[in-house]
Structure formats: C-alpha cells, structure tokens
Amino acid sequence: MAMGDVAQCLNDIASDKVQAVDISCKGDLQFLGKVKFTKLEIPKSHRIFCLVDPTQISIHMGIPPLVMKHDNFNFQWMRHCNEGKLRQYPFSNPNALFLNLRCDPTASSWGFADMMKWDLDIGTVLATRQDKKPITPHHVEALARFCRYKLCPAMGYHSESFWEETDNGFTEGEEDEEKETNKRLIASREEFNKNWLCRTKFDDFFYQLKAERLAAGDSSWQHEITPYAV
C-alpha cells in the first residue's frame, strides 16, 4: 500500500472517532490512581448516542453533553472500604451527579438530580457531546464545577427565598391560592433558568476558572476555549 493510501486509511479511521471524557469515581482515584477527568476517543457508533439523552441542564444551556455510567463496578473496592482503606464510598461520583441536576420549572425535582439513578452507585462515567464535536477534560471539569458550586447553591437559595416570601398567610387546601402560588413558582423558575442557564453565565465562570488554573501554574489550560466556541 502506498504511503498516500496509508495516510488516507488512518484519516478514515480517525474520522470515525469522537472525543470523550471519563469522569472518575472515588474508587478510580483511590485504587487506580486515575485523574478526575481523562480524555479518550469513542466510535461514532457508540451506544451512548442511541441510549442517552442530553442532561436537562445542558439542553437549556445549549451545550449538549451526554453522560452515561460505564457500570464497571469493582466490588473488591467495597472490601477495602469496609476495612477502612477508603473513607468515602468507592462508587460515589459527585462530578457526574451534579451534571445531572434537573431544571424542569414545572417539576418538584427542579434543582435536584434523580437520586434513584445518580445517588451513590455511580462509578466511572462517560461524557461526550451529542453533536459529536470535540469535548475536553477541562470542558467537563468546568461544567461539573459550575453545576456543583454555582448552579446548585443558587437553585437552592432561589427556592428558599421564594417560599420565605410566600409563607405569609397561606393556608393549605385553599385551591385558588395554591394554583396562584404554583404559577408564580413556575414563572420564577423560568426566569432563573433564563438568567443562569446561558452562555454568558457559564463563560464568565469558565474563563475565571481558566485564569485561576493558569495562575496556579497549570499550563494545560493555556489554549483552552469555552465549549460554546468549539
């Protein structure tokens, strides 16, 4: 095979791949020595593109990551955990959990993840983009940190503030008043989503994080751009 044919063959193989990121659980970090976010490639035919929908947060933000458990639980880790070699539950993965916050303004689950699916038994998680554009470990880290340290507390504070302002002469069972309160609650959540789940809010956070990482000497962030610009 001529060199030109070899190069074309390699290009064809590469074009069938999509960038993705593994999000490590506590056991990965403790027992396998992995970093929190690992770059990898997956085929365009990977089952994640057929089986998984984008997270609610990402749909509103316009960045469509797909997040899926690997289900590769190593139950030997539980023995180490029980022996006191690991203080935290080995399959816990808070970065993946917070990426799955729900934001349907009409649902009681607004501001929470589905704890039946994203509680403790999470393990290693795969993340990639639904549009199959490149995604980097720094993108996933920034999204996870934004959801965990900015968005989740803000959603909690919003809910507390709403009910503190509403709890004034409200009597349970007064149907008309309940309906009006629910309408105001939904409207306030929609306004929150509009103001928080947007490029402006995330990009401000992203570039602040980039500046902090560079100031701390992490040169891997030097050429990183927001996922919106990919």
PDB file of C-alpha atoms in Angstrom, residues 20-137:
ATOM      1  CA  ALA A  20     -14.993  11.885  25.036  1.00  0.00           C
ATOM      2  CA  VAL A  21     -14.055  12.139  28.698  1.00  0.00           C
ATOM      3  CA  ASP A  22     -14.131   9.626  31.544  1.00  0.00           C
ATOM      4  CA  ILE A  23     -15.252  11.084  34.879  1.00  0.00           C
ATOM      5  CA  SER A  24     -13.579   9.125  37.670  1.00  0.00           C
ATOM      6  CA  CYS A  25     -15.385   7.901  40.764  1.00  0.00           C
ATOM      7  CA  LYS A  26     -13.789   7.828  44.220  1.00  0.00           C
ATOM      8  CA  GLY A  27     -12.511   4.281  43.725  1.00  0.00           C
ATOM      9  CA  ASP A  28     -10.828   5.192  40.439  1.00  0.00           C
ATOM     10  CA  LEU A  29      -8.926   7.941  42.218  1.00  0.00           C
ATOM     11  CA  GLN A  30      -8.010   5.902  45.281  1.00  0.00           C
ATOM     12  CA  PHE A  31      -7.230   2.449  43.895  1.00  0.00           C
ATOM     13  CA  LEU A  32      -6.362   3.005  40.219  1.00  0.00           C
ATOM     14  CA  GLY A  33      -4.563   6.321  40.571  1.00  0.00           C
ATOM     15  CA  LYS A  34      -6.650   7.961  37.855  1.00  0.00           C
ATOM     16  CA  VAL A  35      -7.130  11.683  37.470  1.00  0.00           C
ATOM     17  CA  LYS A  36     -10.631  13.108  37.825  1.00  0.00           C
ATOM     18  CA  PHE A  37     -11.149  13.703  34.095  1.00  0.00           C
ATOM     19  CA  THR A  38      -9.490  11.574  31.401  1.00  0.00           C
ATOM     20  CA  LYS A  39      -9.507  12.221  27.666  1.00  0.00           C
ATOM     21  CA  LEU A  40     -10.353   9.330  25.362  1.00  0.00           C
ATOM     22  CA  GLU A  41     -11.917   8.530  22.000  1.00  0.00           C
ATOM     23  CA  ILE A  42     -15.035   6.511  21.254  1.00  0.00           C
ATOM     24  CA  PRO A  43     -16.511   5.353  17.921  1.00  0.00           C
ATOM     25  CA  LYS A  44     -19.276   7.418  16.359  1.00  0.00           C
ATOM     26  CA  SER A  45     -21.420   4.289  16.604  1.00  0.00           C
ATOM     27  CA  HIS A  46     -21.033   4.108  20.417  1.00  0.00           C
ATOM     28  CA  ARG A  47     -24.237   3.146  22.191  1.00  0.00           C
ATOM     29  CA  ILE A  48     -24.234   6.374  24.206  1.00  0.00           C
ATOM     30  CA  PHE A  49     -25.555   8.184  21.124  1.00  0.00           C
ATOM     31  CA  CYS A  50     -28.545   5.835  20.911  1.00  0.00           C
ATOM     32  CA  LEU A  51     -29.367   5.227  24.567  1.00  0.00           C
ATOM     33  CA  VAL A  52     -28.773   8.551  26.323  1.00  0.00           C
ATOM     34  CA  ASP A  53     -30.485  11.924  26.115  1.00  0.00           C
ATOM     35  CA  PRO A  54     -28.668  15.176  26.925  1.00  0.00           C
ATOM     36  CA  THR A  55     -28.970  16.330  30.519  1.00  0.00           C
ATOM     37  CA  GLN A  56     -31.715  18.841  31.288  1.00  0.00           C
ATOM     38  CA  ILE A  57     -29.176  21.468  32.288  1.00  0.00           C
ATOM     39  CA  SER A  58     -27.236  21.100  29.048  1.00  0.00           C
ATOM     40  CA  ILE A  59     -30.356  21.401  26.893  1.00  0.00           C
ATOM     41  CA  HIS A  60     -31.136  24.766  28.449  1.00  0.00           C
ATOM     42  CA  MET A  61     -27.505  25.876  28.196  1.00  0.00           C
ATOM     43  CA  GLY A  62     -27.173  24.830  24.565  1.00  0.00           C
ATOM     44  CA  ILE A  63     -24.181  22.562  25.234  1.00  0.00           C
ATOM     45  CA  PRO A  64     -25.408  19.011  24.641  1.00  0.00           C
ATOM     46  CA  PRO A  65     -23.234  16.606  26.663  1.00  0.00           C
ATOM     47  CA  LEU A  66     -24.339  13.007  27.062  1.00  0.00           C
ATOM     48  CA  VAL A  67     -23.487  11.335  30.367  1.00  0.00           C
ATOM     49  CA  MET A  68     -23.605   7.565  30.872  1.00  0.00           C
ATOM     50  CA  LYS A  69     -22.421   5.159  33.545  1.00  0.00           C
ATOM     51  CA  HIS A  70     -19.857   2.566  32.497  1.00  0.00           C
ATOM     52  CA  ASP A  71     -21.366   0.126  35.046  1.00  0.00           C
ATOM     53  CA  ASN A  72     -17.880  -1.269  35.655  1.00  0.00           C
ATOM     54  CA  PHE A  73     -18.204  -1.708  39.411  1.00  0.00           C
ATOM     55  CA  ASN A  74     -15.268  -3.370  41.138  1.00  0.00           C
ATOM     56  CA  PHE A  75     -16.837  -4.823  44.250  1.00  0.00           C
ATOM     57  CA  GLN A  76     -13.412  -5.666  45.683  1.00  0.00           C
ATOM     58  CA  TRP A  77     -13.310  -1.951  46.491  1.00  0.00           C
ATOM     59  CA  MET A  78     -16.138  -2.487  48.958  1.00  0.00           C
ATOM     60  CA  ARG A  79     -13.929  -4.844  50.944  1.00  0.00           C
ATOM     61  CA  HIS A  80     -11.237  -2.159  51.119  1.00  0.00           C
ATOM     62  CA  CYS A  81     -13.900   0.352  52.098  1.00  0.00           C
ATOM     63  CA  ASN A  82     -15.143  -1.887  54.900  1.00  0.00           C
ATOM     64  CA  GLU A  83     -11.574  -2.371  56.071  1.00  0.00           C
ATOM     65  CA  GLY A  84     -11.192   1.390  56.392  1.00  0.00           C
ATOM     66  CA  LYS A  85      -8.809   1.847  53.452  1.00  0.00           C
ATOM     67  CA  LEU A  86     -11.214   4.242  51.791  1.00  0.00           C
ATOM     68  CA  ARG A  87     -13.137   6.784  53.811  1.00  0.00           C
ATOM     69  CA  GLN A  88     -15.596   7.565  51.026  1.00  0.00           C
ATOM     70  CA  TYR A  89     -17.945   5.245  49.180  1.00  0.00           C
ATOM     71  CA  PRO A  90     -15.887   3.959  46.198  1.00  0.00           C
ATOM     72  CA  PHE A  91     -18.636   4.291  43.583  1.00  0.00           C
ATOM     73  CA  SER A  92     -19.554   7.853  44.549  1.00  0.00           C
ATOM     74  CA  ASN A  93     -19.057  10.339  41.711  1.00  0.00           C
ATOM     75  CA  PRO A  94     -20.209  13.843  42.700  1.00  0.00           C
ATOM     76  CA  ASN A  95     -18.965  15.431  39.473  1.00  0.00           C
ATOM     77  CA  ALA A  96     -21.273  13.204  37.440  1.00  0.00           C
ATOM     78  CA  LEU A  97     -24.129  13.672  39.897  1.00  0.00           C
ATOM     79  CA  PHE A  98     -24.165  17.468  39.653  1.00  0.00           C
ATOM     80  CA  LEU A  99     -24.061  17.365  35.860  1.00  0.00           C
ATOM     81  CA  ASN A 100     -27.451  15.690  36.103  1.00  0.00           C
ATOM     82  CA  LEU A 101     -29.317  18.375  38.021  1.00  0.00           C
ATOM     83  CA  ARG A 102     -32.865  18.736  36.718  1.00  0.00           C
ATOM     84  CA  CYS A 103     -34.334  22.087  35.771  1.00  0.00           C
ATOM     85  CA  ASP A 104     -37.896  21.500  34.563  1.00  0.00           C
ATOM     86  CA  PRO A 105     -39.635  24.518  36.159  1.00  0.00           C
ATOM     87  CA  THR A 106     -42.943  22.635  36.430  1.00  0.00           C
ATOM     88  CA  ALA A 107     -41.471  19.679  38.338  1.00  0.00           C
ATOM     89  CA  SER A 108     -40.870  19.240  42.061  1.00  0.00           C
ATOM     90  CA  SER A 109     -37.466  17.788  41.117  1.00  0.00           C
ATOM     91  CA  TRP A 110     -36.211  21.221  39.958  1.00  0.00           C
ATOM     92  CA  GLY A 111     -32.736  21.720  41.407  1.00  0.00           C
ATOM     93  CA  PHE A 112     -32.181  18.017  42.200  1.00  0.00           C
ATOM     94  CA  ALA A 113     -30.703  15.028  40.411  1.00  0.00           C
ATOM     95  CA  ASP A 114     -32.613  11.767  40.029  1.00  0.00           C
ATOM     96  CA  MET A 115     -31.394  10.086  43.197  1.00  0.00           C
ATOM     97  CA  MET A 116     -32.690   6.696  42.091  1.00  0.00           C
ATOM     98  CA  LYS A 117     -30.075   6.798  39.319  1.00  0.00           C
ATOM     99  CA  TRP A 118     -27.442   9.268  40.491  1.00  0.00           C
ATOM    100  CA  ASP A 119     -27.152   8.578  44.219  1.00  0.00           C
ATOM    101  CA  LEU A 120     -24.108   6.588  45.364  1.00  0.00           C
ATOM    102  CA  ASP A 121     -23.803   3.670  42.915  1.00  0.00           C
ATOM    103  CA  ILE A 122     -22.480   5.738  40.015  1.00  0.00           C
ATOM    104  CA  GLY A 123     -18.963   4.509  39.305  1.00  0.00           C
ATOM    105  CA  THR A 124     -16.972   5.728  36.319  1.00  0.00           C
ATOM    106  CA  VAL A 125     -18.974   7.859  33.903  1.00  0.00           C
ATOM    107  CA  LEU A 126     -18.513   8.598  30.209  1.00  0.00           C
ATOM    108  CA  ALA A 127     -19.231  12.084  28.860  1.00  0.00           C
ATOM    109  CA  THR A 128     -19.321  13.212  25.249  1.00  0.00           C
ATOM    110  CA  ARG A 129     -21.237  15.697  23.102  1.00  0.00           C
ATOM    111  CA  GLN A 130     -24.458  14.743  21.332  1.00  0.00           C
ATOM    112  CA  ASP A 131     -23.376  16.802  18.310  1.00  0.00           C
ATOM    113  CA  LYS A 132     -20.090  14.824  18.306  1.00  0.00           C
ATOM    114  CA  LYS A 133     -17.986  17.972  18.461  1.00  0.00           C
ATOM    115  CA  PRO A 134     -14.747  17.787  20.476  1.00  0.00           C
ATOM    116  CA  ILE A 135     -15.024  17.863  24.250  1.00  0.00           C
ATOM    117  CA  THR A 136     -12.060  18.121  26.601  1.00  0.00           C
ATOM    118  CA  PRO A 137     -11.448  17.177  30.222  1.00  0.00           C
TER     119      PRO A 137
END
